[in-house]
Tab-separated table of C-alpha atoms in Angstrom:
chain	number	residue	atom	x	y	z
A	563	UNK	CA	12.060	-3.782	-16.307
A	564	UNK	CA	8.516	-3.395	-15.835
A	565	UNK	CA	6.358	-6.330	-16.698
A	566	UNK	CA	3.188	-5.987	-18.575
A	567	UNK	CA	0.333	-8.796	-17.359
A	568	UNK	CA	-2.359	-9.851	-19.895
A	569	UNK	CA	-5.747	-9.608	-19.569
A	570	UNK	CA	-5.500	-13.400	-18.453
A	571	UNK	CA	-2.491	-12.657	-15.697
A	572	UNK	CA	-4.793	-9.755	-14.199
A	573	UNK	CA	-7.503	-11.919	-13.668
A	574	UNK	CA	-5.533	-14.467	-12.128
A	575	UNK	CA	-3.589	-11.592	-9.747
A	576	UNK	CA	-7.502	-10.199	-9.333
A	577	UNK	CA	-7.941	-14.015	-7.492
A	578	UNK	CA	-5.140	-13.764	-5.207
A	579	UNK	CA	-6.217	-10.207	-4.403
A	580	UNK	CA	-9.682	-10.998	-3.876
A	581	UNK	CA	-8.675	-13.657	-0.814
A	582	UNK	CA	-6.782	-10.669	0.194
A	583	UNK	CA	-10.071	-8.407	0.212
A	584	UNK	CA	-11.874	-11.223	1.922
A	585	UNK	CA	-9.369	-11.070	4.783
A	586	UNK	CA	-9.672	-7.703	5.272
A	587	UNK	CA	-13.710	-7.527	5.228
A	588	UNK	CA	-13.973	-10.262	8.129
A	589	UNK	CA	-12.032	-8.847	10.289
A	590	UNK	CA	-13.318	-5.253	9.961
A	591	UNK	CA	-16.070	-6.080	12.303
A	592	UNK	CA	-14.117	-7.624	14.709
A	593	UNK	CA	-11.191	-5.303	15.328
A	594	UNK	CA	-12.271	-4.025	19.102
A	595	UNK	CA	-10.046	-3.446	22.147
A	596	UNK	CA	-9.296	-6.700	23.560
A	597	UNK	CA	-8.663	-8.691	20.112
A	598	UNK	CA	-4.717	-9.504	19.553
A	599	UNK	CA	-2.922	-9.096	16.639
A	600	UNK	CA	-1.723	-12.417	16.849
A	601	UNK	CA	-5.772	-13.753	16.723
A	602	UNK	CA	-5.728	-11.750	13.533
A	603	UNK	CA	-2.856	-13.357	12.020
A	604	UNK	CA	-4.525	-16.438	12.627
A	605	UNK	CA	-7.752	-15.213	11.223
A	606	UNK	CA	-5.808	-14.302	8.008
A	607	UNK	CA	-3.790	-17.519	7.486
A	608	UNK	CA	-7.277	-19.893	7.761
A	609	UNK	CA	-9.181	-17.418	5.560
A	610	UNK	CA	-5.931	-17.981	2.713
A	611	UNK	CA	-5.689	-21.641	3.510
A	612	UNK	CA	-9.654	-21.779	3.074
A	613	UNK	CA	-9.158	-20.543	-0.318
A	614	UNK	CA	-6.180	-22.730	-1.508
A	615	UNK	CA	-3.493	-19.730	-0.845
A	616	UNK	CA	-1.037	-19.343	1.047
A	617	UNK	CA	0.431	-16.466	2.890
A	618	UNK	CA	3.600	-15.021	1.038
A	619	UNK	CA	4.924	-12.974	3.598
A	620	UNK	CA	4.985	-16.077	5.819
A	621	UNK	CA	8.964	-16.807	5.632
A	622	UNK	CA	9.317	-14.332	3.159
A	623	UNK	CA	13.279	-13.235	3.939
A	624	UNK	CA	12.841	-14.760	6.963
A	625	UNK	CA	9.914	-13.273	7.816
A	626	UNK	CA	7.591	-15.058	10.644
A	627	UNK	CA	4.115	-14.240	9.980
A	628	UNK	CA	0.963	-14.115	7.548
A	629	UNK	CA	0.449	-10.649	8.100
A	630	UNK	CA	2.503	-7.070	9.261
A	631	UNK	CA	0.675	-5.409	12.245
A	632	UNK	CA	1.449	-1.825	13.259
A	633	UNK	CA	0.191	-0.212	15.878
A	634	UNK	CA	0.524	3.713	16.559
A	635	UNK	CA	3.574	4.641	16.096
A	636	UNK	CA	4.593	1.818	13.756
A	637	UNK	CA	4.820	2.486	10.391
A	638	UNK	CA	5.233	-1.276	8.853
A	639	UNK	CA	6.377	-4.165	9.448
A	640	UNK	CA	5.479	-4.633	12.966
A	641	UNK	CA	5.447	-7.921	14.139
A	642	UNK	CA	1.827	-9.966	15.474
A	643	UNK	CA	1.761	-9.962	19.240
A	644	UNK	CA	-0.370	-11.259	21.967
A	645	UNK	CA	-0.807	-7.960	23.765
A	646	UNK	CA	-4.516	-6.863	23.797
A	647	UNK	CA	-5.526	-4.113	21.026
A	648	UNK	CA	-6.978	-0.721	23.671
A	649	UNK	CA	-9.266	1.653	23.141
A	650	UNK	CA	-8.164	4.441	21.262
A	651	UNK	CA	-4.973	2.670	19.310
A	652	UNK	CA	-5.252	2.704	15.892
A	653	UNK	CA	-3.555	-0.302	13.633
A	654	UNK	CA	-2.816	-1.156	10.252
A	655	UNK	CA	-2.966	-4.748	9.219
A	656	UNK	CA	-0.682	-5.564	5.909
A	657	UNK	CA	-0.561	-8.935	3.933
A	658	UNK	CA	-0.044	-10.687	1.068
A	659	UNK	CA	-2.049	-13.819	-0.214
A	660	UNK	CA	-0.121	-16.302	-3.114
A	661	UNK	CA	-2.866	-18.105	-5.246
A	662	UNK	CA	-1.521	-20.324	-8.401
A	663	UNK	CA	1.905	-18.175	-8.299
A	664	UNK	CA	-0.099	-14.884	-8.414
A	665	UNK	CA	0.029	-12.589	-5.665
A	666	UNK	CA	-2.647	-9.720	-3.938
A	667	UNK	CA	-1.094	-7.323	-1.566
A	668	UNK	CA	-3.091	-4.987	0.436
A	669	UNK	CA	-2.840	-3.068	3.682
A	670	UNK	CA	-5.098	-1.208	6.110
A	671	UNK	CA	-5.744	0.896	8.652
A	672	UNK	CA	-8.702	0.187	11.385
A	673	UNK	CA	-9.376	2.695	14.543
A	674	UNK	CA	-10.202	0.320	17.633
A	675	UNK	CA	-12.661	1.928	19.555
A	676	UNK	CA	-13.166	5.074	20.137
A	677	UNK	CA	-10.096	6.562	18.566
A	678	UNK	CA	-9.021	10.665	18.889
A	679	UNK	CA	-9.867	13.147	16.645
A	680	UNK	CA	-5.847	13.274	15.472
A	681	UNK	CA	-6.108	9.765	15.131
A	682	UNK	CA	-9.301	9.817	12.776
A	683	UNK	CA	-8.132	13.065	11.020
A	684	UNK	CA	-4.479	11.164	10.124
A	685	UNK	CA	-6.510	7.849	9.012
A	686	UNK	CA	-9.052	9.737	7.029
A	687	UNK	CA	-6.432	12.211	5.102
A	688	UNK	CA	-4.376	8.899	4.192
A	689	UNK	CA	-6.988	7.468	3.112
A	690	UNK	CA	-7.710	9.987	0.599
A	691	UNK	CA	-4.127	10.151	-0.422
A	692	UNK	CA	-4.663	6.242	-1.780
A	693	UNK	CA	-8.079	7.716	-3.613
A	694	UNK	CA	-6.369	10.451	-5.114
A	695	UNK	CA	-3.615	8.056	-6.272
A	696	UNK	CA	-5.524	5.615	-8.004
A	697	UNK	CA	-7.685	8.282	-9.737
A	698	UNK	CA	-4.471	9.820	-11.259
A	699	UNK	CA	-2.741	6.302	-12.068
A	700	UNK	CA	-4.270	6.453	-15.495
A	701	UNK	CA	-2.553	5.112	-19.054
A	702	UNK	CA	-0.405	7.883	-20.172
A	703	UNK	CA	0.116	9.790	-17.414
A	704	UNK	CA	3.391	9.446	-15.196
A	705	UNK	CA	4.097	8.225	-11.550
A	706	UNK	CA	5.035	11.132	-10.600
A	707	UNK	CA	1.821	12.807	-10.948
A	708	UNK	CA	0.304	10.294	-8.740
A	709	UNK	CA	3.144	10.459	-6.203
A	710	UNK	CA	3.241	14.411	-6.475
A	711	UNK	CA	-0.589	13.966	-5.493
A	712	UNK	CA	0.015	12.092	-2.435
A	713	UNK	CA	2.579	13.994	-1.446
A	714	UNK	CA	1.178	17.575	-1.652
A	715	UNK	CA	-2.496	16.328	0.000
A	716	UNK	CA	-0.343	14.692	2.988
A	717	UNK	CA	1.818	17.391	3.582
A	718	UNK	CA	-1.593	20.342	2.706
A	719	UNK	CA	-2.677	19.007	6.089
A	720	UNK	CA	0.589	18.938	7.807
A	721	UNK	CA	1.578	15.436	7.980
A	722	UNK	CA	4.829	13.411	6.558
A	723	UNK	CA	5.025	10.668	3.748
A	724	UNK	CA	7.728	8.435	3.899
A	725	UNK	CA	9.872	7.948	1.515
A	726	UNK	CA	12.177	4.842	3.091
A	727	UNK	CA	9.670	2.315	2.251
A	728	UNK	CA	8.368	1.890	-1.344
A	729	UNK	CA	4.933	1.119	-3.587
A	730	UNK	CA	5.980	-1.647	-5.932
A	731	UNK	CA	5.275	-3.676	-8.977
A	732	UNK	CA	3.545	-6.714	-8.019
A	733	UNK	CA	2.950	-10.446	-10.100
A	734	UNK	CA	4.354	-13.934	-9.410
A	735	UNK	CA	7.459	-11.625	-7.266
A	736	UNK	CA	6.239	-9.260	-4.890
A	737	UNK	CA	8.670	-6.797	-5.655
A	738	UNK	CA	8.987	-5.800	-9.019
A	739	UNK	CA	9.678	-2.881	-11.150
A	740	UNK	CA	8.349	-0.061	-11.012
A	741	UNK	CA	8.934	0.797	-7.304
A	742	UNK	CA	8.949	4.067	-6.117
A	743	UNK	CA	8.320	6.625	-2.717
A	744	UNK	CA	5.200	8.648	-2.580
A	745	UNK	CA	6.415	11.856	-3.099
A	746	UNK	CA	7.433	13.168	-6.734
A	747	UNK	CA	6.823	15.676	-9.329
A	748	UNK	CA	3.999	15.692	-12.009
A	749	UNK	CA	5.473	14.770	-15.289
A	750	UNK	CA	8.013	13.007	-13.618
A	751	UNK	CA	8.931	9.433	-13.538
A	752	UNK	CA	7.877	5.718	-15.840
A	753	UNK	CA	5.000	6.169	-17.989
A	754	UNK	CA	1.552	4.248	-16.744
A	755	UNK	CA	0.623	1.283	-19.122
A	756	UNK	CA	-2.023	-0.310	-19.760
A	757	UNK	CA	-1.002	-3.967	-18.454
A	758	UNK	CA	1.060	-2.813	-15.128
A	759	UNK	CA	-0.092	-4.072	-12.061
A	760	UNK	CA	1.290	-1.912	-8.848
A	761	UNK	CA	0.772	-1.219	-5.491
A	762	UNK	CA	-0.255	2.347	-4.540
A	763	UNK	CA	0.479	2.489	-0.803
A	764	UNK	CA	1.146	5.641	1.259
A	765	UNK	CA	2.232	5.564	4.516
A	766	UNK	CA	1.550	9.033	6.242
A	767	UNK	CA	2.955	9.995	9.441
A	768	UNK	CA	1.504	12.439	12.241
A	769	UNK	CA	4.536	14.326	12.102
A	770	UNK	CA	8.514	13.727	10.880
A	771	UNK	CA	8.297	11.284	8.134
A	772	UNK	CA	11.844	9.829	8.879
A	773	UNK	CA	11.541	6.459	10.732
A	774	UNK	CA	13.940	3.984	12.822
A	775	UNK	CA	13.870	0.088	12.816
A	776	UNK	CA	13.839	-1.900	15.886
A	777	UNK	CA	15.830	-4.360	17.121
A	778	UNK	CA	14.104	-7.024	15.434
A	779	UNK	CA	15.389	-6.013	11.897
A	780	UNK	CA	11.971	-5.280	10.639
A	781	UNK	CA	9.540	-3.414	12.678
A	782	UNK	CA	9.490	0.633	11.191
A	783	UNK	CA	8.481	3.568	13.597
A	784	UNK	CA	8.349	7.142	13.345
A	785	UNK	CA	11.342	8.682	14.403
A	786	UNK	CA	9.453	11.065	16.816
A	787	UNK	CA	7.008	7.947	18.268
A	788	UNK	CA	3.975	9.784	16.379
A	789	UNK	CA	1.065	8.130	14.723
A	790	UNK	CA	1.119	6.153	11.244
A	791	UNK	CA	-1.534	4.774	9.305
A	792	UNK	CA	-1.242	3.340	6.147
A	793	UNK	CA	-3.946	2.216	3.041
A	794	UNK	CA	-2.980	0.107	-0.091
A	795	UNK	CA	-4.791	-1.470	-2.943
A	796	UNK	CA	-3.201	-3.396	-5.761
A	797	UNK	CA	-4.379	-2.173	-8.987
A	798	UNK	CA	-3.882	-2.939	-12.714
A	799	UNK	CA	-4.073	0.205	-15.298
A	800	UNK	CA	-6.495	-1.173	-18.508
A	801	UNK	CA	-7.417	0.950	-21.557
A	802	UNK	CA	-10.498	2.242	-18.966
A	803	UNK	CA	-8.507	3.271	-16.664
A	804	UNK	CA	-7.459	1.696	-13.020
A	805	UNK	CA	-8.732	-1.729	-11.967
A	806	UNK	CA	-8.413	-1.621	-8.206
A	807	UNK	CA	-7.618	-5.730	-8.157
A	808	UNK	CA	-8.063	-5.440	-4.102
A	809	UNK	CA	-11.376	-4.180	-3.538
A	810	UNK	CA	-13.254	-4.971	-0.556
């Protein structure tokens, strides 16, 4: 069942998606070859703490970390290391900030150095998948004309979307209904309502869009070790349109 917030609940989700934002703008700047993902993690969980949140992710099924970072060929999931970022990797950073039982969820992708063109093409077309998403996630249309719009700009320029790991609803739980892959058909699919609060989230691969996990239960790469990037926003659909909740 899909839960509709208030005009109050958005607001309070807005705050826990706003420390989310902040996260995300300080360490824009500072994502360089050299930096770890593990000195990011850390970065993240003082920023939340600063702010009276908490990381949700952090123990989260077992999870142990404040943030997801992939790198390459990872799709999601991956797990902070201490191994030195290098020129030319590309890596998505993915968290979740809890702020008075309200939750912000947002993901992206950051180019660390001087990345290839391949690279910047595959981060720039996913990019505009998550724009086109959020432009077409308007009251009275259906899901499936913003997943159908994802999927046919991802695959127009010859790259995969997955469809093993799913957008979500998104409140005091961090998964609720609707979820859903990025890929559809327009007219297809729940109704968009003024009140839901979602996650639009594409994660477009280089080439196949299948994926294995590793060993660790959690990390997801592309089945043929090709690149991933990855952009989400959490938004909330009002009478005007899309709210994008995680704005940075």
């Amino acid at each position: 069942m899909v839960i509709l917030k208030s005009k109050h609940e958005i607001e309070a989700i807005r705050k826990a998606s706003q420390v989310v934002a902040e996260c995300h703008r300080t360490i824009a700047p500072l994502i360089k070859p050299g930096i770890t993902t593990s000195d990011i993690d850390r970065i993240f969980e003082d920023i939340m703490l600063k702010h009276g949140a908490k990381p949700y992710q952090k123990g989260y099924n077992g999870y142990p970390y404040a943030t997801c970072a992939s790198v390459n060929d990872v799709i999601a999931h991956g797990f902070p290391g201490n191994k030195p970022l290098e020129e030319g990797d590309i890596v998505t950073i993915d968290t979740v900030a809890e702020l008075g039982g309200w939750l912000g969820d947002s993901a992206w992708s950051y180019a660390v150095g001087q990345i290839s063109q391949a690279a910047e093409r595959l981060m720039r077309v996913t990019k505009e998948c998550l724009d086109l998403g959020i432009e077409l996630a308007q009251p009275g249309n259906r899901l499936g004309d913003v997943t159908n719009a994802i999927q046919r700009h991802a695959e127009s320029h010859g790259f995969g979307v997955v469809r093993d790991l799913l957008a979500h609803g998104i409140g005091r739980d961090l998964h609720e209904e609707p979820t859903y892959a990025h890929v559809g058909k327009p007219g297809k699919g729940p109704r968009i309502k003024e009140g839901m609060v979602f996650t639009i989230e594409p994660m477009i691969t280089e080439g196949t869009y299948y994926m294995t996990i590793d060993p660790d239960g959690w990390t997801a790469r592309t089945q043929d070790r090709k690149l991933a990037a990855q952009y989400e926003h959490t938004i909330a659909i009002t009478a005007e349109g899309p709210q994008i909740l995680t704005a940075q």
